[in-house]
PDB file of C-alpha atoms in Angstrom:
ATOM      1  CA  UNK K   1     -23.097 -79.554 -49.767  1.00 93.00           C
ATOM      2  CA  UNK K   2     -25.957 -80.991 -47.779  1.00 97.00           C
ATOM      3  CA  UNK K   3     -29.399 -82.132 -48.834  1.00 97.00           C
ATOM      4  CA  UNK K   4     -32.021 -82.407 -46.105  1.00 97.00           C
ATOM      5  CA  UNK K   5     -32.528 -86.156 -46.535  1.00 97.00           C
ATOM      6  CA  UNK K   6     -28.856 -86.914 -45.759  1.00 97.00           C
ATOM      7  CA  UNK K   7     -28.321 -84.594 -42.810  1.00 98.00           C
ATOM      8  CA  UNK K   8     -27.447 -86.554 -39.617  1.00 97.00           C
ATOM      9  CA  UNK K   9     -29.502 -86.633 -36.420  1.00 96.00           C
ATOM     10  CA  UNK K  10     -27.435 -85.510 -33.387  1.00 96.00           C
ATOM     11  CA  UNK K  11     -29.300 -87.947 -31.119  1.00 93.00           C
ATOM     12  CA  UNK K  12     -28.666 -90.948 -33.343  1.00 93.00           C
ATOM     13  CA  UNK K  13     -25.796 -90.281 -35.776  1.00 93.00           C
ATOM     14  CA  UNK K  14     -23.344 -89.151 -33.121  1.00 90.00           C
ATOM     15  CA  UNK K  15     -20.283 -89.928 -35.240  1.00 92.00           C
ATOM     16  CA  UNK K  16     -21.330 -87.505 -37.979  1.00 95.00           C
ATOM     17  CA  UNK K  17     -22.331 -84.380 -36.048  1.00 97.00           C
ATOM     18  CA  UNK K  18     -18.929 -83.238 -34.786  1.00 94.00           C
ATOM     19  CA  UNK K  19     -19.874 -83.507 -31.102  1.00 94.00           C
ATOM     20  CA  UNK K  20     -17.107 -85.847 -29.976  1.00 90.00           C
ATOM     21  CA  UNK K  21     -19.248 -88.920 -30.493  1.00 89.00           C
ATOM     22  CA  UNK K  22     -21.790 -87.942 -27.838  1.00 91.00           C
ATOM     23  CA  UNK K  23     -25.516 -87.336 -28.111  1.00 94.00           C
ATOM     24  CA  UNK K  24     -26.323 -83.668 -28.409  1.00 96.00           C
ATOM     25  CA  UNK K  25     -28.948 -81.087 -29.353  1.00 97.00           C
ATOM     26  CA  UNK K  26     -26.469 -79.685 -31.889  1.00 98.00           C
ATOM     27  CA  UNK K  27     -25.238 -81.099 -35.169  1.00 98.00           C
ATOM     28  CA  UNK K  28     -22.187 -79.312 -36.581  1.00 98.00           C
ATOM     29  CA  UNK K  29     -20.417 -81.497 -39.169  1.00 97.00           C
ATOM     30  CA  UNK K  30     -18.293 -78.590 -40.474  1.00 96.00           C
ATOM     31  CA  UNK K  31     -17.112 -77.395 -37.052  1.00 96.00           C
ATOM     32  CA  UNK K  32     -18.628 -73.912 -37.364  1.00 98.00           C
ATOM     33  CA  UNK K  33     -18.730 -73.612 -33.561  1.00 98.00           C
ATOM     34  CA  UNK K  34     -15.865 -74.427 -31.240  1.00 97.00           C
ATOM     35  CA  UNK K  35     -16.297 -77.360 -28.895  1.00 95.00           C
ATOM     36  CA  UNK K  36     -16.663 -75.045 -25.889  1.00 97.00           C
ATOM     37  CA  UNK K  37     -19.277 -72.912 -27.647  1.00 98.00           C
ATOM     38  CA  UNK K  38     -21.323 -75.962 -28.604  1.00 97.00           C
ATOM     39  CA  UNK K  39     -21.017 -77.385 -25.068  1.00 97.00           C
ATOM     40  CA  UNK K  40     -22.376 -74.144 -23.587  1.00 97.00           C
ATOM     41  CA  UNK K  41     -25.354 -74.136 -25.921  1.00 98.00           C
ATOM     42  CA  UNK K  42     -25.972 -77.818 -25.254  1.00 97.00           C
ATOM     43  CA  UNK K  43     -26.200 -77.128 -21.531  1.00 97.00           C
ATOM     44  CA  UNK K  44     -28.873 -74.452 -22.062  1.00 97.00           C
ATOM     45  CA  UNK K  45     -30.808 -76.637 -24.493  1.00 97.00           C
ATOM     46  CA  UNK K  46     -30.767 -79.492 -21.990  1.00 94.00           C
ATOM     47  CA  UNK K  47     -32.169 -77.196 -19.280  1.00 93.00           C
ATOM     48  CA  UNK K  48     -34.996 -76.137 -21.590  1.00 94.00           C
ATOM     49  CA  UNK K  49     -35.855 -79.753 -22.348  1.00 91.00           C
ATOM     50  CA  UNK K  50     -35.910 -80.865 -18.706  1.00 88.00           C
ATOM     51  CA  UNK K  51     -37.007 -77.811 -16.730  1.00 82.00           C
ATOM     52  CA  UNK K  52     -39.152 -75.955 -19.225  1.00 71.00           C
ATOM     53  CA  UNK K  53     -42.912 -75.532 -19.230  1.00 72.00           C
ATOM     54  CA  UNK K  54     -44.548 -78.570 -20.806  1.00 68.00           C
ATOM     55  CA  UNK K  55     -47.345 -77.948 -23.303  1.00 67.00           C
ATOM     56  CA  UNK K  56     -48.162 -81.581 -23.964  1.00 71.00           C
ATOM     57  CA  UNK K  57     -51.361 -83.265 -22.775  1.00 66.00           C
ATOM     58  CA  UNK K  58     -49.373 -85.764 -20.705  1.00 66.00           C
ATOM     59  CA  UNK K  59     -46.061 -84.613 -19.297  1.00 61.00           C
ATOM     60  CA  UNK K  60     -43.421 -86.168 -17.114  1.00 57.00           C
ATOM     61  CA  UNK K  61     -42.074 -84.083 -14.253  1.00 54.00           C
ATOM     62  CA  UNK K  62     -39.123 -82.853 -16.320  1.00 57.00           C
ATOM     63  CA  UNK K  63     -40.686 -82.538 -19.754  1.00 69.00           C
ATOM     64  CA  UNK K  64     -40.146 -79.250 -21.579  1.00 84.00           C
ATOM     65  CA  UNK K  65     -39.418 -78.158 -25.158  1.00 92.00           C
ATOM     66  CA  UNK K  66     -36.801 -79.722 -27.397  1.00 94.00           C
ATOM     67  CA  UNK K  67     -34.691 -77.296 -29.426  1.00 97.00           C
ATOM     68  CA  UNK K  68     -32.215 -78.677 -31.951  1.00 98.00           C
ATOM     69  CA  UNK K  69     -29.606 -76.693 -33.875  1.00 99.00           C
ATOM     70  CA  UNK K  70     -28.417 -77.823 -37.316  1.00 99.00           C
ATOM     71  CA  UNK K  71     -25.329 -76.012 -38.595  1.00 98.00           C
ATOM     72  CA  UNK K  72     -24.525 -76.273 -42.296  1.00 97.00           C
ATOM     73  CA  UNK K  73     -21.692 -74.819 -44.329  1.00 97.00           C
ATOM     74  CA  UNK K  74     -23.665 -75.011 -47.555  1.00 97.00           C
ATOM     75  CA  UNK K  75     -26.939 -76.468 -48.827  1.00 98.00           C
ATOM     76  CA  UNK K  76     -27.615 -77.975 -52.227  1.00 97.00           C
ATOM     77  CA  UNK K  77     -30.067 -75.567 -53.853  1.00 97.00           C
ATOM     78  CA  UNK K  78     -32.496 -77.289 -56.260  1.00 95.00           C
ATOM     79  CA  UNK K  79     -32.964 -75.659 -59.652  1.00 94.00           C
ATOM     80  CA  UNK K  80     -35.686 -73.042 -59.601  1.00 94.00           C
ATOM     81  CA  UNK K  81     -35.720 -72.822 -55.788  1.00 94.00           C
ATOM     82  CA  UNK K  82     -34.420 -69.895 -53.749  1.00 95.00           C
ATOM     83  CA  UNK K  83     -31.977 -70.256 -50.881  1.00 96.00           C
ATOM     84  CA  UNK K  84     -34.607 -69.030 -48.453  1.00 96.00           C
ATOM     85  CA  UNK K  85     -37.172 -71.602 -49.567  1.00 96.00           C
ATOM     86  CA  UNK K  86     -34.567 -74.371 -49.483  1.00 97.00           C
ATOM     87  CA  UNK K  87     -33.628 -73.438 -45.917  1.00 97.00           C
ATOM     88  CA  UNK K  88     -37.293 -73.355 -44.882  1.00 97.00           C
ATOM     89  CA  UNK K  89     -37.972 -76.857 -46.212  1.00 97.00           C
ATOM     90  CA  UNK K  90     -34.673 -78.066 -44.749  1.00 98.00           C
ATOM     91  CA  UNK K  91     -35.737 -76.979 -41.251  1.00 98.00           C
ATOM     92  CA  UNK K  92     -39.276 -78.296 -41.660  1.00 98.00           C
ATOM     93  CA  UNK K  93     -38.025 -81.674 -42.869  1.00 98.00           C
ATOM     94  CA  UNK K  94     -35.590 -82.105 -39.977  1.00 98.00           C
ATOM     95  CA  UNK K  95     -38.205 -81.084 -37.425  1.00 97.00           C
ATOM     96  CA  UNK K  96     -40.688 -83.685 -38.687  1.00 96.00           C
ATOM     97  CA  UNK K  97     -37.994 -86.365 -39.040  1.00 95.00           C
ATOM     98  CA  UNK K  98     -36.555 -85.790 -35.567  1.00 94.00           C
ATOM     99  CA  UNK K  99     -39.885 -85.634 -33.704  1.00 87.00           C
ATOM    100  CA  UNK K 100     -39.578 -89.243 -32.486  1.00 75.00           C
ATOM    101  CA  UNK K 101     -43.015 -89.359 -30.902  1.00 67.00           C
ATOM    102  CA  UNK K 102     -42.901 -85.925 -29.267  1.00 73.00           C
ATOM    103  CA  UNK K 103     -46.198 -84.083 -28.849  1.00 84.00           C
ATOM    104  CA  UNK K 104     -45.278 -81.270 -31.208  1.00 89.00           C
ATOM    105  CA  UNK K 105     -42.978 -79.462 -28.764  1.00 91.00           C
ATOM    106  CA  UNK K 106     -39.855 -79.749 -30.912  1.00 94.00           C
ATOM    107  CA  UNK K 107     -38.092 -76.777 -32.533  1.00 97.00           C
ATOM    108  CA  UNK K 108     -35.305 -76.909 -35.124  1.00 98.00           C
ATOM    109  CA  UNK K 109     -32.974 -74.019 -35.953  1.00 99.00           C
ATOM    110  CA  UNK K 110     -31.066 -74.326 -39.235  1.00 99.00           C
ATOM    111  CA  UNK K 111     -28.107 -72.067 -40.035  1.00 99.00           C
ATOM    112  CA  UNK K 112     -26.353 -72.232 -43.411  1.00 98.00           C
ATOM    113  CA  UNK K 113     -23.302 -69.983 -43.237  1.00 98.00           C
ATOM    114  CA  UNK K 114     -22.256 -69.831 -46.891  1.00 98.00           C
ATOM    115  CA  UNK K 115     -25.852 -69.493 -48.064  1.00 97.00           C
ATOM    116  CA  UNK K 116     -26.358 -66.878 -45.325  1.00 97.00           C
ATOM    117  CA  UNK K 117     -29.685 -68.323 -44.217  1.00 98.00           C
ATOM    118  CA  UNK K 118     -31.254 -68.925 -40.814  1.00 98.00           C
ATOM    119  CA  UNK K 119     -34.579 -70.704 -40.298  1.00 98.00           C
ATOM    120  CA  UNK K 120     -36.629 -71.803 -37.288  1.00 98.00           C
ATOM    121  CA  UNK K 121     -39.352 -74.421 -37.549  1.00 98.00           C
ATOM    122  CA  UNK K 122     -41.591 -75.302 -34.593  1.00 97.00           C
ATOM    123  CA  UNK K 123     -43.950 -78.205 -33.963  1.00 95.00           C
ATOM    124  CA  UNK K 124     -47.704 -77.650 -33.540  1.00 94.00           C
ATOM    125  CA  UNK K 125     -47.616 -77.180 -29.751  1.00 92.00           C
ATOM    126  CA  UNK K 126     -44.478 -75.064 -29.747  1.00 94.00           C
ATOM    127  CA  UNK K 127     -45.796 -72.951 -32.625  1.00 96.00           C
ATOM    128  CA  UNK K 128     -48.777 -71.853 -30.512  1.00 94.00           C
ATOM    129  CA  UNK K 129     -46.405 -69.764 -28.397  1.00 93.00           C
ATOM    130  CA  UNK K 130     -43.350 -69.409 -30.598  1.00 96.00           C
ATOM    131  CA  UNK K 131     -45.459 -68.208 -33.515  1.00 96.00           C
ATOM    132  CA  UNK K 132     -44.381 -66.576 -36.749  1.00 96.00           C
ATOM    133  CA  UNK K 133     -44.500 -63.027 -35.369  1.00 96.00           C
ATOM    134  CA  UNK K 134     -42.347 -63.965 -32.392  1.00 97.00           C
ATOM    135  CA  UNK K 135     -39.840 -65.837 -34.551  1.00 97.00           C
ATOM    136  CA  UNK K 136     -39.602 -62.769 -36.778  1.00 96.00           C
ATOM    137  CA  UNK K 137     -39.001 -60.383 -33.868  1.00 97.00           C
ATOM    138  CA  UNK K 138     -36.248 -62.569 -32.434  1.00 97.00           C
ATOM    139  CA  UNK K 139     -34.705 -63.087 -35.864  1.00 97.00           C
ATOM    140  CA  UNK K 140     -34.505 -59.329 -36.401  1.00 96.00           C
ATOM    141  CA  UNK K 141     -32.888 -58.896 -32.991  1.00 97.00           C
ATOM    142  CA  UNK K 142     -29.963 -61.232 -33.743  1.00 97.00           C
ATOM    143  CA  UNK K 143     -29.692 -60.867 -37.504  1.00 97.00           C
ATOM    144  CA  UNK K 144     -26.749 -58.454 -37.406  1.00 97.00           C
ATOM    145  CA  UNK K 145     -24.790 -60.914 -35.264  1.00 98.00           C
ATOM    146  CA  UNK K 146     -25.220 -63.547 -37.962  1.00 98.00           C
ATOM    147  CA  UNK K 147     -24.191 -60.996 -40.586  1.00 97.00           C
ATOM    148  CA  UNK K 148     -20.974 -60.333 -38.657  1.00 97.00           C
ATOM    149  CA  UNK K 149     -20.219 -64.040 -38.374  1.00 97.00           C
ATOM    150  CA  UNK K 150     -20.885 -64.164 -34.623  1.00 98.00           C
ATOM    151  CA  UNK K 151     -22.826 -67.398 -34.927  1.00 98.00           C
ATOM    152  CA  UNK K 152     -22.423 -68.546 -31.333  1.00 98.00           C
ATOM    153  CA  UNK K 153     -23.573 -65.216 -29.869  1.00 98.00           C
ATOM    154  CA  UNK K 154     -26.515 -65.076 -32.274  1.00 98.00           C
ATOM    155  CA  UNK K 155     -27.613 -68.642 -31.497  1.00 99.00           C
ATOM    156  CA  UNK K 156     -27.220 -68.079 -27.769  1.00 98.00           C
ATOM    157  CA  UNK K 157     -29.470 -65.021 -28.063  1.00 98.00           C
ATOM    158  CA  UNK K 158     -32.094 -66.929 -30.050  1.00 98.00           C
ATOM    159  CA  UNK K 159     -32.104 -69.859 -27.632  1.00 98.00           C
ATOM    160  CA  UNK K 160     -32.420 -67.550 -24.623  1.00 97.00           C
ATOM    161  CA  UNK K 161     -35.373 -65.728 -26.215  1.00 98.00           C
ATOM    162  CA  UNK K 162     -37.047 -69.026 -27.112  1.00 97.00           C
ATOM    163  CA  UNK K 163     -36.565 -70.173 -23.519  1.00 96.00           C
ATOM    164  CA  UNK K 164     -38.214 -66.998 -22.196  1.00 96.00           C
ATOM    165  CA  UNK K 165     -41.072 -67.423 -24.651  1.00 96.00           C
ATOM    166  CA  UNK K 166     -41.827 -70.979 -23.553  1.00 94.00           C
ATOM    167  CA  UNK K 167     -41.451 -70.236 -19.836  1.00 91.00           C
ATOM    168  CA  UNK K 168     -43.743 -67.180 -19.859  1.00 92.00           C
ATOM    169  CA  UNK K 169     -46.146 -68.271 -22.569  1.00 91.00           C
ATOM    170  CA  UNK K 170     -45.655 -65.049 -24.548  1.00 92.00           C
ATOM    171  CA  UNK K 171     -43.037 -63.475 -26.762  1.00 95.00           C
ATOM    172  CA  UNK K 172     -40.706 -61.283 -24.642  1.00 91.00           C
ATOM    173  CA  UNK K 173     -40.094 -58.843 -27.488  1.00 85.00           C
ATOM    174  CA  UNK K 174     -43.762 -57.960 -28.009  1.00 78.00           C
ATOM    175  CA  UNK K 175     -43.804 -55.710 -24.927  1.00 68.00           C
ATOM    176  CA  UNK K 176     -40.512 -54.147 -26.011  1.00 59.00           C
ATOM    177  CA  UNK K 177     -41.993 -53.257 -29.398  1.00 51.00           C
ATOM    178  CA  UNK K 178     -45.140 -51.810 -27.779  1.00 50.00           C
ATOM    179  CA  UNK K 179     -43.093 -49.660 -25.389  1.00 50.00           C
ATOM    180  CA  UNK K 180     -40.837 -48.495 -28.204  1.00 46.00           C
ATOM    181  CA  UNK K 181     -43.846 -47.528 -30.333  1.00 42.00           C
ATOM    182  CA  UNK K 182     -45.460 -45.693 -27.417  1.00 45.00           C
ATOM    183  CA  UNK K 183     -42.231 -43.828 -26.650  1.00 47.00           C
ATOM    184  CA  UNK K 184     -41.868 -42.870 -30.297  1.00 47.00           C
ATOM    185  CA  UNK K 185     -45.358 -41.373 -30.403  1.00 51.00           C
ATOM    186  CA  UNK K 186     -44.772 -39.485 -27.132  1.00 56.00           C
ATOM    187  CA  UNK K 187     -41.533 -38.041 -28.468  1.00 55.00           C
ATOM    188  CA  UNK K 188     -43.372 -36.585 -31.472  1.00 58.00           C
ATOM    189  CA  UNK K 189     -46.061 -34.794 -29.434  1.00 67.00           C
ATOM    190  CA  UNK K 190     -44.052 -31.524 -29.035  1.00 69.00           C
ATOM    191  CA  UNK K 191     -43.389 -31.497 -32.781  1.00 64.00           C
ATOM    192  CA  UNK K 192     -47.059 -32.080 -33.529  1.00 71.00           C
ATOM    193  CA  UNK K 193     -47.991 -29.140 -31.279  1.00 72.00           C
ATOM    194  CA  UNK K 194     -45.416 -26.873 -32.967  1.00 74.00           C
ATOM    195  CA  UNK K 195     -46.621 -27.846 -36.427  1.00 77.00           C
ATOM    196  CA  UNK K 196     -50.210 -27.199 -35.354  1.00 72.00           C
ATOM    197  CA  UNK K 197     -49.320 -23.702 -34.144  1.00 77.00           C
ATOM    198  CA  UNK K 198     -47.450 -22.982 -37.375  1.00 71.00           C
ATOM    199  CA  UNK K 199     -50.409 -24.114 -39.483  1.00 69.00           C
ATOM    200  CA  UNK K 200     -52.774 -21.981 -37.397  1.00 69.00           C
ATOM    201  CA  UNK K 201     -50.625 -18.880 -37.850  1.00 66.00           C
ATOM    202  CA  UNK K 202     -49.821 -19.438 -41.517  1.00 67.00           C
ATOM    203  CA  UNK K 203     -53.221 -20.576 -42.713  1.00 65.00           C
ATOM    204  CA  UNK K 204     -55.662 -18.714 -40.464  1.00 61.00           C
ATOM    205  CA  UNK K 205     -54.264 -15.757 -38.534  1.00 66.00           C
ATOM    206  CA  UNK K 206     -52.057 -14.201 -41.224  1.00 64.00           C
ATOM    207  CA  UNK K 207     -54.633 -14.561 -44.032  1.00 61.00           C
ATOM    208  CA  UNK K 208     -57.242 -13.091 -41.676  1.00 59.00           C
ATOM    209  CA  UNK K 209     -55.117 -10.052 -40.792  1.00 57.00           C
ATOM    210  CA  UNK K 210     -54.018  -9.255 -44.321  1.00 57.00           C
ATOM    211  CA  UNK K 211     -57.404 -10.171 -45.776  1.00 53.00           C
ATOM    212  CA  UNK K 212     -59.271  -7.767 -43.488  1.00 52.00           C
ATOM    213  CA  UNK K 213     -57.059  -4.885 -44.545  1.00 51.00           C
ATOM    214  CA  UNK K 214     -58.653  -5.185 -47.946  1.00 49.00           C
ATOM    215  CA  UNK K 215     -62.198  -5.382 -46.528  1.00 51.00           C
ATOM    216  CA  UNK K 216     -64.382  -2.887 -44.727  1.00 49.00           C
ATOM    217  CA  UNK K 217     -64.633  -2.710 -40.962  1.00 49.00           C
ATOM    218  CA  UNK K 218     -68.131  -4.182 -40.881  1.00 50.00           C
ATOM    219  CA  UNK K 219     -66.886  -7.321 -42.563  1.00 50.00           C
ATOM    220  CA  UNK K 220     -64.316  -7.875 -39.829  1.00 49.00           C
ATOM    221  CA  UNK K 221     -66.517  -7.439 -36.803  1.00 48.00           C
ATOM    222  CA  UNK K 222     -66.531 -11.193 -36.224  1.00 50.00           C
ATOM    223  CA  UNK K 223     -64.064 -13.986 -36.738  1.00 50.00           C
ATOM    224  CA  UNK K 224     -66.298 -15.547 -39.378  1.00 50.00           C
ATOM    225  CA  UNK K 225     -66.439 -12.237 -41.210  1.00 51.00           C
ATOM    226  CA  UNK K 226     -62.692 -11.903 -41.033  1.00 52.00           C
ATOM    227  CA  UNK K 227     -62.174 -15.401 -42.442  1.00 52.00           C
ATOM    228  CA  UNK K 228     -64.684 -14.686 -45.195  1.00 52.00           C
ATOM    229  CA  UNK K 229     -62.777 -11.563 -46.187  1.00 53.00           C
ATOM    230  CA  UNK K 230     -59.541 -13.505 -46.302  1.00 51.00           C
ATOM    231  CA  UNK K 231     -61.119 -16.293 -48.323  1.00 51.00           C
ATOM    232  CA  UNK K 232     -62.801 -13.908 -50.751  1.00 50.00           C
ATOM    233  CA  UNK K 233     -59.591 -11.986 -51.272  1.00 49.00           C
ATOM    234  CA  UNK K 234     -57.804 -15.210 -52.065  1.00 47.00           C
ATOM    235  CA  UNK K 235     -60.467 -16.351 -54.523  1.00 46.00           C
ATOM    236  CA  UNK K 236     -60.599 -12.964 -56.258  1.00 47.00           C
ATOM    237  CA  UNK K 237     -56.833 -13.043 -56.672  1.00 48.00           C
ATOM    238  CA  UNK K 238     -56.999 -16.476 -58.273  1.00 48.00           C
ATOM    239  CA  UNK K 239     -59.730 -15.353 -60.644  1.00 48.00           C
ATOM    240  CA  UNK K 240     -57.824 -12.149 -61.523  1.00 50.00           C
ATOM    241  CA  UNK K 241     -60.813 -10.073 -60.443  1.00 49.00           C
ATOM    242  CA  UNK K 242     -60.017  -6.660 -59.053  1.00 46.00           C
ATOM    243  CA  UNK K 243     -62.687  -5.412 -56.696  1.00 46.00           C
ATOM    244  CA  UNK K 244     -62.726  -2.053 -54.970  1.00 47.00           C
ATOM    245  CA  UNK K 245     -62.968  -3.106 -51.319  1.00 46.00           C
ATOM    246  CA  UNK K 246     -63.314   0.445 -50.079  1.00 46.00           C
ATOM    247  CA  UNK K 247     -67.000   0.711 -50.900  1.00 47.00           C
ATOM    248  CA  UNK K 248     -68.231  -2.717 -51.916  1.00 47.00           C
ATOM    249  CA  UNK K 249     -68.847  -6.149 -50.544  1.00 46.00           C
ATOM    250  CA  UNK K 250     -66.888  -9.070 -51.952  1.00 46.00           C
ATOM    251  CA  UNK K 251     -68.506 -10.671 -54.959  1.00 46.00           C
ATOM    252  CA  UNK K 252     -68.788 -13.950 -53.041  1.00 45.00           C
ATOM    253  CA  UNK K 253     -71.044 -12.437 -50.358  1.00 43.00           C
ATOM    254  CA  UNK K 254     -74.723 -12.757 -51.200  1.00 44.00           C
ATOM    255  CA  UNK K 255     -77.865 -11.286 -49.747  1.00 43.00           C
ATOM    256  CA  UNK K 256     -80.307 -13.245 -47.669  1.00 45.00           C
ATOM    257  CA  UNK K 257     -83.662 -13.950 -49.344  1.00 47.00           C
ATOM    258  CA  UNK K 258     -85.451 -11.603 -46.909  1.00 48.00           C
ATOM    259  CA  UNK K 259     -83.244  -8.614 -47.668  1.00 45.00           C
ATOM    260  CA  UNK K 260     -83.961  -5.940 -50.293  1.00 46.00           C
ATOM    261  CA  UNK K 261     -82.318  -6.652 -53.621  1.00 46.00           C
ATOM    262  CA  UNK K 262     -79.657  -3.990 -54.103  1.00 44.00           C
ATOM    263  CA  UNK K 263     -78.761  -5.006 -57.611  1.00 42.00           C
ATOM    264  CA  UNK K 264     -80.039  -2.381 -60.049  1.00 44.00           C
ATOM    265  CA  UNK K 265     -78.302  -3.301 -63.257  1.00 45.00           C
ATOM    266  CA  UNK K 266     -80.315  -3.817 -66.397  1.00 45.00           C
ATOM    267  CA  UNK K 267     -78.422  -6.931 -67.463  1.00 46.00           C
ATOM    268  CA  UNK K 268     -79.448  -9.995 -65.447  1.00 42.00           C
ATOM    269  CA  UNK K 269     -76.325 -11.959 -66.307  1.00 44.00           C
ATOM    270  CA  UNK K 270     -74.114 -12.366 -63.264  1.00 44.00           C
ATOM    271  CA  UNK K 271     -71.052 -12.377 -65.498  1.00 46.00           C
ATOM    272  CA  UNK K 272     -71.615  -8.679 -66.302  1.00 45.00           C
ATOM    273  CA  UNK K 273     -72.107  -7.468 -62.761  1.00 43.00           C
ATOM    274  CA  UNK K 274     -69.727  -4.800 -61.560  1.00 43.00           C
ATOM    275  CA  UNK K 275     -68.974  -3.305 -58.188  1.00 42.00           C
ATOM    276  CA  UNK K 276     -71.237  -0.321 -58.956  1.00 43.00           C
ATOM    277  CA  UNK K 277     -74.279  -2.611 -58.989  1.00 44.00           C
ATOM    278  CA  UNK K 278     -73.846  -3.434 -55.298  1.00 39.00           C
ATOM    279  CA  UNK K 279     -74.580  -1.209 -52.291  1.00 42.00           C
ATOM    280  CA  UNK K 280     -71.785   0.403 -50.336  1.00 44.00           C
ATOM    281  CA  UNK K 281     -70.891  -0.785 -46.858  1.00 42.00           C
ATOM    282  CA  UNK K 282     -72.867   2.042 -45.294  1.00 41.00           C
ATOM    283  CA  UNK K 283     -76.114   1.712 -47.232  1.00 42.00           C
ATOM    284  CA  UNK K 284     -79.065  -0.090 -45.694  1.00 44.00           C
ATOM    285  CA  UNK K 285     -79.303  -2.601 -42.942  1.00 43.00           C
ATOM    286  CA  UNK K 286     -78.736  -5.764 -44.950  1.00 37.00           C
ATOM    287  CA  UNK K 287     -78.099  -9.318 -43.719  1.00 36.00           C
ATOM    288  CA  UNK K 288     -75.131 -10.954 -45.365  1.00 33.00           C
ATOM    289  CA  UNK K 289     -74.283 -14.630 -45.835  1.00 35.00           C
ATOM    290  CA  UNK K 290     -70.582 -15.311 -46.037  1.00 35.00           C
ATOM    291  CA  UNK K 291     -69.864 -18.299 -48.229  1.00 33.00           C
ATOM    292  CA  UNK K 292     -66.523 -19.809 -47.377  1.00 32.00           C
ATOM    293  CA  UNK K 293     -65.247 -23.085 -48.775  1.00 32.00           C
ATOM    294  CA  UNK K 294     -62.390 -25.139 -47.381  1.00 29.00           C
ATOM    295  CA  UNK K 295     -60.295 -27.626 -49.298  1.00 31.00           C
ATOM    296  CA  UNK K 296     -58.808 -30.522 -47.374  1.00 31.00           C
ATOM    297  CA  UNK K 297     -55.849 -32.423 -48.689  1.00 31.00           C
ATOM    298  CA  UNK K 298     -55.012 -35.894 -47.521  1.00 31.00           C
ATOM    299  CA  UNK K 299     -51.681 -37.660 -47.560  1.00 30.00           C
ATOM    300  CA  UNK K 300     -50.858 -41.317 -47.245  1.00 29.00           C
ATOM    301  CA  UNK K 301     -47.794 -42.268 -45.338  1.00 26.00           C
ATOM    302  CA  UNK K 302     -45.843 -45.371 -46.087  1.00 29.00           C
ATOM    303  CA  UNK K 303     -44.591 -46.999 -42.937  1.00 29.00           C
ATOM    304  CA  UNK K 304     -41.631 -49.234 -42.406  1.00 30.00           C
ATOM    305  CA  UNK K 305     -39.390 -50.569 -39.740  1.00 32.00           C
ATOM    306  CA  UNK K 306     -36.112 -49.674 -41.404  1.00 34.00           C
ATOM    307  CA  UNK K 307     -34.355 -51.870 -43.958  1.00 43.00           C
ATOM    308  CA  UNK K 308     -36.056 -54.893 -45.413  1.00 45.00           C
ATOM    309  CA  UNK K 309     -34.876 -57.881 -43.401  1.00 55.00           C
ATOM    310  CA  UNK K 310     -35.998 -60.493 -45.945  1.00 79.00           C
ATOM    311  CA  UNK K 311     -37.905 -62.442 -43.274  1.00 89.00           C
ATOM    312  CA  UNK K 312     -40.545 -64.873 -44.502  1.00 88.00           C
ATOM    313  CA  UNK K 313     -42.271 -67.970 -43.267  1.00 89.00           C
ATOM    314  CA  UNK K 314     -45.483 -69.913 -43.025  1.00 91.00           C
ATOM    315  CA  UNK K 315     -47.360 -72.847 -41.570  1.00 92.00           C
ATOM    316  CA  UNK K 316     -46.908 -76.572 -42.066  1.00 90.00           C
ATOM    317  CA  UNK K 317     -49.540 -79.171 -42.869  1.00 90.00           C
ATOM    318  CA  UNK K 318     -49.320 -80.643 -39.357  1.00 90.00           C
ATOM    319  CA  UNK K 319     -50.081 -77.347 -37.596  1.00 92.00           C
ATOM    320  CA  UNK K 320     -46.493 -76.355 -36.986  1.00 95.00           C
ATOM    321  CA  UNK K 321     -44.603 -73.667 -38.846  1.00 96.00           C
ATOM    322  CA  UNK K 322     -41.725 -71.278 -38.872  1.00 96.00           C
ATOM    323  CA  UNK K 323     -39.733 -68.693 -40.706  1.00 96.00           C
ATOM    324  CA  UNK K 324     -36.429 -66.975 -41.155  1.00 96.00           C
ATOM    325  CA  UNK K 325     -34.401 -65.127 -43.729  1.00 94.00           C
ATOM    326  CA  UNK K 326     -31.032 -64.105 -44.996  1.00 94.00           C
ATOM    327  CA  UNK K 327     -28.213 -62.409 -43.141  1.00 94.00           C
TER     328      UNK K 327
END
């Protein structure tokens, strides 16, 4: 088991990193990668360090970003600390220890195979481009490869994405996510239209048709009248009130203040009014106000991007930061 303070530096402790006693960007004491796999990654990491885009204030002609990979079979987990937190501090510690006067353009990737943890920690300058969101997107892209034990393929994918990020100055997966989201919304448009038509038919047209059959013709001369009939019929049904629609207006339809008062009952209580107290549909030239109420229901939708990946991270005191998770 390894503790962060004892882990060897591949640029200095060449005899302890399993790289055939040569300086390297990779430390692999347990031989998790084959020699050929590590050599291939080393070549790419060297290209990034010499031909990459420099973000330092003063740069030499070949100065780029430094990416180191620390492979661990198993970490020593302190009591009361999670594996994820241990891996985070492991990567942060190595990044700060291995800086060696760099201008904050160093990145360390830590992979602990038995603990099933992967973490990336970037220096202040590197973290401006390779930020937490970008690290998370790239982590999610290669996570399944780590899960399947394809460590070399996963690391090669991460390194390539980090290279693209530094060369272009933006995370390459951000555009992919935007396009995917846009395509997803576009794909749902036909369904939204179909649902809208269904709601229109079920909630407006059908209630209007069947509601007007119970009302008089005058009530249904306009769309608003038709909807009022449907609404009144629905409300009367809920209240268990049976109204003779053949010669009366719905109880919910009231007279305008300027119209003659047709009510002739002796009892002024509205609770005792009956259909006989109201004029028939053919009596008088009254103006009617149709009172229709609508109830809107709202729903909250919980969103998610599939299974919980367990990704977490944060910033460091020096302006750098990083994140990762389990696999």
